[in-house]
Amino acid sequence: MQPGDTLWSLALDFGRDLDTMSCVTTPTGPDAETLTPGRTIVVPALDDLCYTVTPGDTLAGIAARHGLTVADIVNVPWNGFAGPPYRVTPRQRVLLPGARPDGEFRPEPRAVSIPGDAFAGTAYEAWPYGDGYFIWPVKGWISQAARPGHVALDIAVPSGTPVKAADRGTVIYAGWNPTGYGFRVVIDHGIDYVTLYAHLSDIYVEPGQVVAKGQVIAASGANGNVTGPHLHFELRDFGRLVNPLPLLH
């Protein structure tokens, strides 16, 4: 852990859903509420699911609903089951290995409505809210589509291709990411959507800057964990990674 790390920033760093990051591991056990600099956490796998126990749940029932066995769950060290009988209590978090449904990354597009007088008396240049109508950040061919384990679009384009903001919003990250994204830009659109643009060769914006839809924010590149030049594009809805394709126009 580094100073300033939060579950949200770690979810962005490692490409995980925010709800999955509720299950993290330290040498002393679950530590989702207190993230102390210098401590070590283990990030859940891409297909793991962090489940919150509800009244009436049993471990056998949870396992059956998610296609697992009780042994699959109790053998996860983070879950802390010392031995039978295995019991769970409401609001307890349980890490379910490999339990994220394959279809979960394909939600239906969500409409966003902004009042007609929303801009009244406001300097539009500083307006931080998008409209939820996303444009393509680059024009190219999809070299890797969204799928379980890669809830994003990889769009093949030559290095140096201008990258545009998919919607209006505020830049919250702009710079190097050591976990594989390389140089990246993250934009909060103020309507529960966040977009991420990675493997950039150059960045033209800075954190705190409000950018317009279609504004050039960066140039595509081939740094980080890549096999060739492309733009890696992610879209989050309420912190959860979703397939960007149905929302792009």
PDB file of C-alpha atoms in Angstrom:
ATOM      1  CA  MET A   1       0.000   0.000   0.000  1.00  0.00           C
ATOM      2  CA  GLN A   2       1.142   3.521  -0.830  1.00  0.00           C
ATOM      3  CA  PRO A   3       0.031   6.745   0.897  1.00  0.00           C
ATOM      4  CA  GLY A   4      -3.248   7.906  -0.613  1.00  0.00           C
ATOM      5  CA  ASP A   5      -4.305   4.465  -1.867  1.00  0.00           C
ATOM      6  CA  THR A   6      -8.032   3.744  -1.655  1.00  0.00           C
ATOM      7  CA  LEU A   7     -10.176   0.828  -2.778  1.00  0.00           C
ATOM      8  CA  TRP A   8     -11.297   2.992  -5.710  1.00  0.00           C
ATOM      9  CA  SER A   9      -7.774   3.904  -6.816  1.00  0.00           C
ATOM     10  CA  LEU A  10      -6.664   0.276  -6.484  1.00  0.00           C
ATOM     11  CA  ALA A  11      -9.651  -0.884  -8.538  1.00  0.00           C
ATOM     12  CA  LEU A  12      -8.585   1.529 -11.278  1.00  0.00           C
ATOM     13  CA  ASP A  13      -4.928   0.513 -10.987  1.00  0.00           C
ATOM     14  CA  PHE A  14      -5.596  -3.209 -11.300  1.00  0.00           C
ATOM     15  CA  GLY A  15      -8.663  -3.195 -13.556  1.00  0.00           C
ATOM     16  CA  ARG A  16     -11.033  -4.649 -10.967  1.00  0.00           C
ATOM     17  CA  ASP A  17     -14.637  -3.868 -10.107  1.00  0.00           C
ATOM     18  CA  LEU A  18     -15.008  -1.701  -7.032  1.00  0.00           C
ATOM     19  CA  ASP A  19     -17.242  -4.283  -5.356  1.00  0.00           C
ATOM     20  CA  THR A  20     -14.612  -7.000  -5.894  1.00  0.00           C
ATOM     21  CA  MET A  21     -12.063  -4.845  -4.081  1.00  0.00           C
ATOM     22  CA  SER A  22     -14.184  -5.147  -0.936  1.00  0.00           C
ATOM     23  CA  CYS A  23     -12.413  -8.488  -0.534  1.00  0.00           C
ATOM     24  CA  VAL A  24      -8.706  -7.822  -0.133  1.00  0.00           C
ATOM     25  CA  THR A  25      -6.102  -9.735   1.830  1.00  0.00           C
ATOM     26  CA  THR A  26      -3.410  -8.632   4.242  1.00  0.00           C
ATOM     27  CA  PRO A  27      -1.121 -10.822   6.340  1.00  0.00           C
ATOM     28  CA  THR A  28      -3.586 -10.453   9.218  1.00  0.00           C
ATOM     29  CA  GLY A  29      -6.816 -11.058   7.315  1.00  0.00           C
ATOM     30  CA  PRO A  30      -9.583  -8.916   5.811  1.00  0.00           C
ATOM     31  CA  ASP A  31      -8.705  -5.229   5.754  1.00  0.00           C
ATOM     32  CA  ALA A  32     -11.163  -3.537   3.403  1.00  0.00           C
ATOM     33  CA  GLU A  33     -11.903  -0.619   5.722  1.00  0.00           C
ATOM     34  CA  THR A  34      -8.390   0.259   6.894  1.00  0.00           C
ATOM     35  CA  LEU A  35      -5.834   0.562   4.105  1.00  0.00           C
ATOM     36  CA  THR A  36      -2.580   1.339   5.861  1.00  0.00           C
ATOM     37  CA  PRO A  37       0.491   2.473   3.887  1.00  0.00           C
ATOM     38  CA  GLY A  38       3.195  -0.174   3.922  1.00  0.00           C
ATOM     39  CA  ARG A  39       0.830  -3.114   4.303  1.00  0.00           C
ATOM     40  CA  THR A  40       0.525  -5.795   1.651  1.00  0.00           C
ATOM     41  CA  ILE A  41      -2.750  -6.684  -0.008  1.00  0.00           C
ATOM     42  CA  VAL A  42      -3.553  -9.423  -2.497  1.00  0.00           C
ATOM     43  CA  VAL A  43      -5.831  -8.274  -5.295  1.00  0.00           C
ATOM     44  CA  PRO A  44      -8.634 -10.752  -6.125  1.00  0.00           C
ATOM     45  CA  ALA A  45      -8.470 -12.473  -9.505  1.00  0.00           C
ATOM     46  CA  LEU A  46     -10.440 -11.005 -12.402  1.00  0.00           C
ATOM     47  CA  ASP A  47     -13.137 -13.670 -12.183  1.00  0.00           C
ATOM     48  CA  ASP A  48     -13.453 -13.718  -8.385  1.00  0.00           C
ATOM     49  CA  LEU A  49     -16.629 -12.413  -6.772  1.00  0.00           C
ATOM     50  CA  CYS A  50     -16.854 -10.685  -3.392  1.00  0.00           C
ATOM     51  CA  TYR A  51     -20.175 -11.811  -1.936  1.00  0.00           C
ATOM     52  CA  THR A  52     -21.930 -10.210   1.034  1.00  0.00           C
ATOM     53  CA  VAL A  53     -23.874 -12.713   3.132  1.00  0.00           C
ATOM     54  CA  THR A  54     -27.584 -11.966   3.606  1.00  0.00           C
ATOM     55  CA  PRO A  55     -29.958 -13.284   6.306  1.00  0.00           C
ATOM     56  CA  GLY A  56     -30.861 -16.910   5.666  1.00  0.00           C
ATOM     57  CA  ASP A  57     -27.731 -17.674   3.658  1.00  0.00           C
ATOM     58  CA  THR A  58     -25.795 -20.858   4.276  1.00  0.00           C
ATOM     59  CA  LEU A  59     -22.375 -21.671   2.924  1.00  0.00           C
ATOM     60  CA  ALA A  60     -23.800 -24.641   1.029  1.00  0.00           C
ATOM     61  CA  GLY A  61     -26.492 -22.446  -0.503  1.00  0.00           C
ATOM     62  CA  ILE A  62     -24.016 -19.751  -1.534  1.00  0.00           C
ATOM     63  CA  ALA A  63     -21.772 -22.382  -3.113  1.00  0.00           C
ATOM     64  CA  ALA A  64     -24.637 -24.019  -5.014  1.00  0.00           C
ATOM     65  CA  ARG A  65     -25.925 -20.708  -6.428  1.00  0.00           C
ATOM     66  CA  HIS A  66     -22.496 -19.837  -7.791  1.00  0.00           C
ATOM     67  CA  GLY A  67     -21.519 -23.222  -9.193  1.00  0.00           C
ATOM     68  CA  LEU A  68     -18.991 -23.933  -6.452  1.00  0.00           C
ATOM     69  CA  THR A  69     -18.512 -26.480  -3.705  1.00  0.00           C
ATOM     70  CA  VAL A  70     -18.206 -25.663  -0.025  1.00  0.00           C
ATOM     71  CA  ALA A  71     -14.598 -26.827  -0.252  1.00  0.00           C
ATOM     72  CA  ASP A  72     -13.907 -24.269  -2.999  1.00  0.00           C
ATOM     73  CA  ILE A  73     -14.921 -21.484  -0.617  1.00  0.00           C
ATOM     74  CA  VAL A  74     -13.423 -22.683   2.657  1.00  0.00           C
ATOM     75  CA  ASN A  75     -10.079 -23.348   0.965  1.00  0.00           C
ATOM     76  CA  VAL A  76      -9.674 -19.644   0.129  1.00  0.00           C
ATOM     77  CA  PRO A  77      -7.329 -18.366   2.885  1.00  0.00           C
ATOM     78  CA  TRP A  78      -8.900 -14.892   2.923  1.00  0.00           C
ATOM     79  CA  ASN A  79     -12.246 -16.349   4.004  1.00  0.00           C
ATOM     80  CA  GLY A  80     -10.726 -17.484   7.297  1.00  0.00           C
ATOM     81  CA  PHE A  81     -12.713 -20.683   7.845  1.00  0.00           C
ATOM     82  CA  ALA A  82     -10.753 -22.570  10.508  1.00  0.00           C
ATOM     83  CA  GLY A  83     -12.735 -25.805  10.394  1.00  0.00           C
ATOM     84  CA  PRO A  84     -16.209 -27.350  10.459  1.00  0.00           C
ATOM     85  CA  PRO A  85     -18.911 -26.561  11.156  1.00  0.00           C
ATOM     86  CA  TYR A  86     -18.684 -23.789   8.561  1.00  0.00           C
ATOM     87  CA  ARG A  87     -21.076 -20.954   9.353  1.00  0.00           C
ATOM     88  CA  VAL A  88     -21.637 -17.528   7.851  1.00  0.00           C
ATOM     89  CA  THR A  89     -23.296 -14.460   9.343  1.00  0.00           C
ATOM     90  CA  PRO A  90     -25.208 -11.606   7.681  1.00  0.00           C
ATOM     91  CA  ARG A  91     -22.986  -8.853   6.200  1.00  0.00           C
ATOM     92  CA  GLN A  92     -19.951 -11.147   6.266  1.00  0.00           C
ATOM     93  CA  ARG A  93     -17.951 -10.904   3.036  1.00  0.00           C
ATOM     94  CA  VAL A  94     -16.942 -14.134   1.318  1.00  0.00           C
ATOM     95  CA  LEU A  95     -14.538 -14.344  -1.616  1.00  0.00           C
ATOM     96  CA  LEU A  96     -15.926 -16.752  -4.223  1.00  0.00           C
ATOM     97  CA  PRO A  97     -13.160 -17.986  -6.547  1.00  0.00           C
ATOM     98  CA  GLY A  98     -13.987 -17.895 -10.251  1.00  0.00           C
ATOM     99  CA  ALA A  99     -17.657 -17.178  -9.547  1.00  0.00           C
ATOM    100  CA  ARG A 100     -18.221 -14.042 -11.625  1.00  0.00           C
ATOM    101  CA  PRO A 101     -20.836 -14.920 -14.279  1.00  0.00           C
ATOM    102  CA  ASP A 102     -19.615 -14.791 -17.875  1.00  0.00           C
ATOM    103  CA  GLY A 103     -22.541 -12.610 -18.922  1.00  0.00           C
ATOM    104  CA  GLU A 104     -22.156 -10.116 -16.108  1.00  0.00           C
ATOM    105  CA  PHE A 105     -20.059  -7.741 -18.183  1.00  0.00           C
ATOM    106  CA  ARG A 106     -22.831  -7.159 -20.757  1.00  0.00           C
ATOM    107  CA  PRO A 107     -25.372  -4.849 -19.094  1.00  0.00           C
ATOM    108  CA  GLU A 108     -28.062  -3.018 -20.996  1.00  0.00           C
ATOM    109  CA  PRO A 109     -27.256   0.624 -21.783  1.00  0.00           C
ATOM    110  CA  ARG A 110     -28.498   3.002 -19.105  1.00  0.00           C
ATOM    111  CA  ALA A 111     -30.207   6.217 -20.149  1.00  0.00           C
ATOM    112  CA  VAL A 112     -29.086   9.452 -18.500  1.00  0.00           C
ATOM    113  CA  SER A 113     -31.343  12.494 -18.377  1.00  0.00           C
ATOM    114  CA  ILE A 114     -30.092  16.015 -17.674  1.00  0.00           C
ATOM    115  CA  PRO A 115     -32.629  18.820 -17.067  1.00  0.00           C
ATOM    116  CA  GLY A 116     -32.987  21.297 -19.906  1.00  0.00           C
ATOM    117  CA  ASP A 117     -32.027  24.220 -17.651  1.00  0.00           C
ATOM    118  CA  ALA A 118     -28.981  22.453 -16.235  1.00  0.00           C
ATOM    119  CA  PHE A 119     -26.588  24.979 -17.734  1.00  0.00           C
ATOM    120  CA  ALA A 120     -28.497  28.071 -16.583  1.00  0.00           C
ATOM    121  CA  GLY A 121     -26.139  30.488 -14.845  1.00  0.00           C
ATOM    122  CA  THR A 122     -23.205  28.097 -15.250  1.00  0.00           C
ATOM    123  CA  ALA A 123     -19.947  28.650 -17.081  1.00  0.00           C
ATOM    124  CA  TYR A 124     -20.194  25.757 -19.520  1.00  0.00           C
ATOM    125  CA  GLU A 125     -16.426  25.394 -19.738  1.00  0.00           C
ATOM    126  CA  ALA A 126     -16.376  24.353 -16.079  1.00  0.00           C
ATOM    127  CA  TRP A 127     -19.445  22.090 -16.267  1.00  0.00           C
ATOM    128  CA  PRO A 128     -18.110  18.667 -15.156  1.00  0.00           C
ATOM    129  CA  TYR A 129     -21.034  16.452 -16.188  1.00  0.00           C
ATOM    130  CA  GLY A 130     -21.304  14.312 -19.281  1.00  0.00           C
ATOM    131  CA  ASP A 131     -24.547  13.253 -20.918  1.00  0.00           C
ATOM    132  CA  GLY A 132     -23.923   9.489 -21.001  1.00  0.00           C
ATOM    133  CA  TYR A 133     -23.825   9.482 -24.805  1.00  0.00           C
ATOM    134  CA  PHE A 134     -20.309   8.209 -25.487  1.00  0.00           C
ATOM    135  CA  ILE A 135     -18.401   8.687 -28.722  1.00  0.00           C
ATOM    136  CA  TRP A 136     -15.572   6.472 -29.933  1.00  0.00           C
ATOM    137  CA  PRO A 137     -12.271   7.729 -28.497  1.00  0.00           C
ATOM    138  CA  VAL A 138     -10.422   6.627 -31.660  1.00  0.00           C
ATOM    139  CA  LYS A 139     -11.352   5.159 -35.017  1.00  0.00           C
ATOM    140  CA  GLY A 140      -9.752   1.772 -35.577  1.00  0.00           C
ATOM    141  CA  TRP A 141     -10.485  -1.931 -35.521  1.00  0.00           C
ATOM    142  CA  ILE A 142     -11.232  -3.865 -32.353  1.00  0.00           C
ATOM    143  CA  SER A 143      -8.262  -6.129 -31.761  1.00  0.00           C
ATOM    144  CA  GLN A 144      -9.729  -7.498 -28.528  1.00  0.00           C
ATOM    145  CA  ALA A 145     -13.366  -7.233 -27.526  1.00  0.00           C
ATOM    146  CA  ALA A 146     -14.863  -7.262 -24.047  1.00  0.00           C
ATOM    147  CA  ARG A 147     -14.938 -10.691 -22.445  1.00  0.00           C
ATOM    148  CA  PRO A 148     -14.608 -12.195 -18.966  1.00  0.00           C
ATOM    149  CA  GLY A 149     -11.176 -11.210 -17.695  1.00  0.00           C
ATOM    150  CA  HIS A 150     -10.915  -8.318 -20.165  1.00  0.00           C
ATOM    151  CA  VAL A 151     -13.926  -6.063 -19.673  1.00  0.00           C
ATOM    152  CA  ALA A 152     -12.669  -3.405 -22.070  1.00  0.00           C
ATOM    153  CA  LEU A 153     -12.073  -2.690 -25.740  1.00  0.00           C
ATOM    154  CA  ASP A 154      -8.637  -2.805 -27.337  1.00  0.00           C
ATOM    155  CA  ILE A 155      -8.746  -0.652 -30.461  1.00  0.00           C
ATOM    156  CA  ALA A 156      -5.798  -1.077 -32.820  1.00  0.00           C
ATOM    157  CA  VAL A 157      -4.481   2.252 -34.103  1.00  0.00           C
ATOM    158  CA  PRO A 158      -0.994   3.527 -35.005  1.00  0.00           C
ATOM    159  CA  SER A 159       1.055   5.115 -32.228  1.00  0.00           C
ATOM    160  CA  GLY A 160       0.420   8.835 -32.074  1.00  0.00           C
ATOM    161  CA  THR A 161      -3.258   8.627 -33.048  1.00  0.00           C
ATOM    162  CA  PRO A 162      -5.241  11.408 -31.306  1.00  0.00           C
ATOM    163  CA  VAL A 163      -7.358  10.042 -28.450  1.00  0.00           C
ATOM    164  CA  LYS A 164     -10.587  11.909 -27.692  1.00  0.00           C
ATOM    165  CA  ALA A 165     -12.618  12.107 -24.496  1.00  0.00           C
ATOM    166  CA  ALA A 166     -15.645   9.855 -24.975  1.00  0.00           C
ATOM    167  CA  ASP A 167     -17.817  12.270 -22.979  1.00  0.00           C
ATOM    168  CA  ARG A 168     -17.494  15.453 -20.978  1.00  0.00           C
ATOM    169  CA  GLY A 169     -15.998  15.134 -17.510  1.00  0.00           C
ATOM    170  CA  THR A 170     -13.162  15.814 -15.100  1.00  0.00           C
ATOM    171  CA  VAL A 171      -9.733  14.217 -15.408  1.00  0.00           C
ATOM    172  CA  ILE A 172      -8.970  12.353 -12.177  1.00  0.00           C
ATOM    173  CA  TYR A 173      -5.767  10.546 -13.208  1.00  0.00           C
ATOM    174  CA  ALA A 174      -3.210  11.371 -15.882  1.00  0.00           C
ATOM    175  CA  GLY A 175       0.183   9.718 -15.873  1.00  0.00           C
ATOM    176  CA  TRP A 176       2.091   6.480 -15.528  1.00  0.00           C
ATOM    177  CA  ASN A 177       0.538   3.335 -14.087  1.00  0.00           C
ATOM    178  CA  PRO A 178       2.962   0.525 -13.132  1.00  0.00           C
ATOM    179  CA  THR A 179       0.452  -2.355 -13.156  1.00  0.00           C
ATOM    180  CA  GLY A 180       0.253  -2.755 -16.935  1.00  0.00           C
ATOM    181  CA  TYR A 181      -1.708   0.218 -18.258  1.00  0.00           C
ATOM    182  CA  GLY A 182       1.395   2.286 -18.991  1.00  0.00           C
ATOM    183  CA  PHE A 183       0.509   5.946 -19.438  1.00  0.00           C
ATOM    184  CA  ARG A 184      -3.217   6.397 -18.847  1.00  0.00           C
ATOM    185  CA  VAL A 185      -5.932   9.010 -18.449  1.00  0.00           C
ATOM    186  CA  VAL A 186      -9.056   8.484 -16.319  1.00  0.00           C
ATOM    187  CA  ILE A 187     -12.102  10.752 -16.645  1.00  0.00           C
ATOM    188  CA  ASP A 188     -14.984  10.989 -14.170  1.00  0.00           C
ATOM    189  CA  HIS A 189     -18.093  12.020 -16.101  1.00  0.00           C
ATOM    190  CA  GLY A 190     -20.020  13.034 -12.985  1.00  0.00           C
ATOM    191  CA  ILE A 191     -23.009  10.792 -13.731  1.00  0.00           C
ATOM    192  CA  ASP A 192     -21.635   7.589 -12.195  1.00  0.00           C
ATOM    193  CA  TYR A 193     -19.635   6.791 -15.332  1.00  0.00           C
ATOM    194  CA  VAL A 194     -15.828   6.725 -15.478  1.00  0.00           C
ATOM    195  CA  THR A 195     -13.702   6.041 -18.569  1.00  0.00           C
ATOM    196  CA  LEU A 196     -10.063   4.968 -18.802  1.00  0.00           C
ATOM    197  CA  TYR A 197      -7.677   5.343 -21.752  1.00  0.00           C
ATOM    198  CA  ALA A 198      -4.402   3.397 -21.548  1.00  0.00           C
ATOM    199  CA  HIS A 199      -1.065   2.631 -23.281  1.00  0.00           C
ATOM    200  CA  LEU A 200      -0.716   6.286 -24.302  1.00  0.00           C
ATOM    201  CA  SER A 201       2.391   7.779 -25.880  1.00  0.00           C
ATOM    202  CA  ASP A 202       1.576  11.342 -24.820  1.00  0.00           C
ATOM    203  CA  ILE A 203      -0.887  13.036 -22.459  1.00  0.00           C
ATOM    204  CA  TYR A 204      -2.312  16.525 -23.023  1.00  0.00           C
ATOM    205  CA  VAL A 205      -4.449  16.946 -19.884  1.00  0.00           C
ATOM    206  CA  GLU A 206      -3.906  16.991 -16.135  1.00  0.00           C
ATOM    207  CA  PRO A 207      -5.897  15.960 -13.051  1.00  0.00           C
ATOM    208  CA  GLY A 208      -8.665  18.395 -12.161  1.00  0.00           C
ATOM    209  CA  GLN A 209      -9.080  19.626 -15.725  1.00  0.00           C
ATOM    210  CA  VAL A 210     -12.590  19.599 -17.209  1.00  0.00           C
ATOM    211  CA  VAL A 211     -12.563  18.237 -20.755  1.00  0.00           C
ATOM    212  CA  ALA A 212     -15.221  18.399 -23.440  1.00  0.00           C
ATOM    213  CA  LYS A 213     -16.622  15.448 -25.328  1.00  0.00           C
ATOM    214  CA  GLY A 214     -14.422  14.934 -28.379  1.00  0.00           C
ATOM    215  CA  GLN A 215     -11.516  16.942 -26.964  1.00  0.00           C
ATOM    216  CA  VAL A 216      -8.126  15.403 -27.752  1.00  0.00           C
ATOM    217  CA  ILE A 217      -6.710  14.307 -24.408  1.00  0.00           C
ATOM    218  CA  ALA A 218      -3.780  12.115 -25.436  1.00  0.00           C
ATOM    219  CA  ALA A 219      -2.013  10.203 -28.192  1.00  0.00           C
ATOM    220  CA  SER A 220      -2.183   6.432 -28.471  1.00  0.00           C
ATOM    221  CA  GLY A 221       0.919   4.343 -27.949  1.00  0.00           C
ATOM    222  CA  ALA A 222       2.335   0.953 -27.059  1.00  0.00           C
ATOM    223  CA  ASN A 223       3.644   1.104 -23.498  1.00  0.00           C
ATOM    224  CA  GLY A 224       2.739  -0.989 -20.486  1.00  0.00           C
ATOM    225  CA  ASN A 225       1.729  -4.613 -21.054  1.00  0.00           C
ATOM    226  CA  VAL A 226       1.094  -4.631 -24.804  1.00  0.00           C
ATOM    227  CA  THR A 227       2.021  -6.615 -27.892  1.00  0.00           C
ATOM    228  CA  GLY A 228       1.475  -3.729 -30.292  1.00  0.00           C
ATOM    229  CA  PRO A 229       0.119  -0.182 -30.544  1.00  0.00           C
ATOM    230  CA  HIS A 230      -3.517   0.197 -29.541  1.00  0.00           C
ATOM    231  CA  LEU A 231      -5.860   2.061 -27.215  1.00  0.00           C
ATOM    232  CA  HIS A 232      -7.178   0.157 -24.200  1.00  0.00           C
ATOM    233  CA  PHE A 233     -10.573   1.684 -23.334  1.00  0.00           C
ATOM    234  CA  GLU A 234     -12.548   0.901 -20.174  1.00  0.00           C
ATOM    235  CA  LEU A 235     -15.917   2.141 -18.975  1.00  0.00           C
ATOM    236  CA  ARG A 236     -17.240   1.845 -15.436  1.00  0.00           C
ATOM    237  CA  ASP A 237     -20.820   2.269 -14.271  1.00  0.00           C
ATOM    238  CA  PHE A 238     -21.153   2.784 -10.494  1.00  0.00           C
ATOM    239  CA  GLY A 239     -17.602   1.436 -10.120  1.00  0.00           C
ATOM    240  CA  ARG A 240     -18.248  -1.747 -12.083  1.00  0.00           C
ATOM    241  CA  LEU A 241     -16.493  -2.517 -15.334  1.00  0.00           C
ATOM    242  CA  VAL A 242     -18.987  -2.843 -18.188  1.00  0.00           C
ATOM    243  CA  ASN A 243     -18.703  -3.638 -21.872  1.00  0.00           C
ATOM    244  CA  PRO A 244     -18.248  -0.226 -23.561  1.00  0.00           C
ATOM    245  CA  LEU A 245     -19.501  -1.361 -26.970  1.00  0.00           C
ATOM    246  CA  PRO A 246     -23.293  -0.976 -26.416  1.00  0.00           C
ATOM    247  CA  LEU A 247     -22.749   2.561 -25.096  1.00  0.00           C
ATOM    248  CA  LEU A 248     -20.560   3.893 -27.915  1.00  0.00           C
ATOM    249  CA  HIS A 249     -22.060   5.905 -30.760  1.00  0.00           C
TER     250      HIS A 249
END
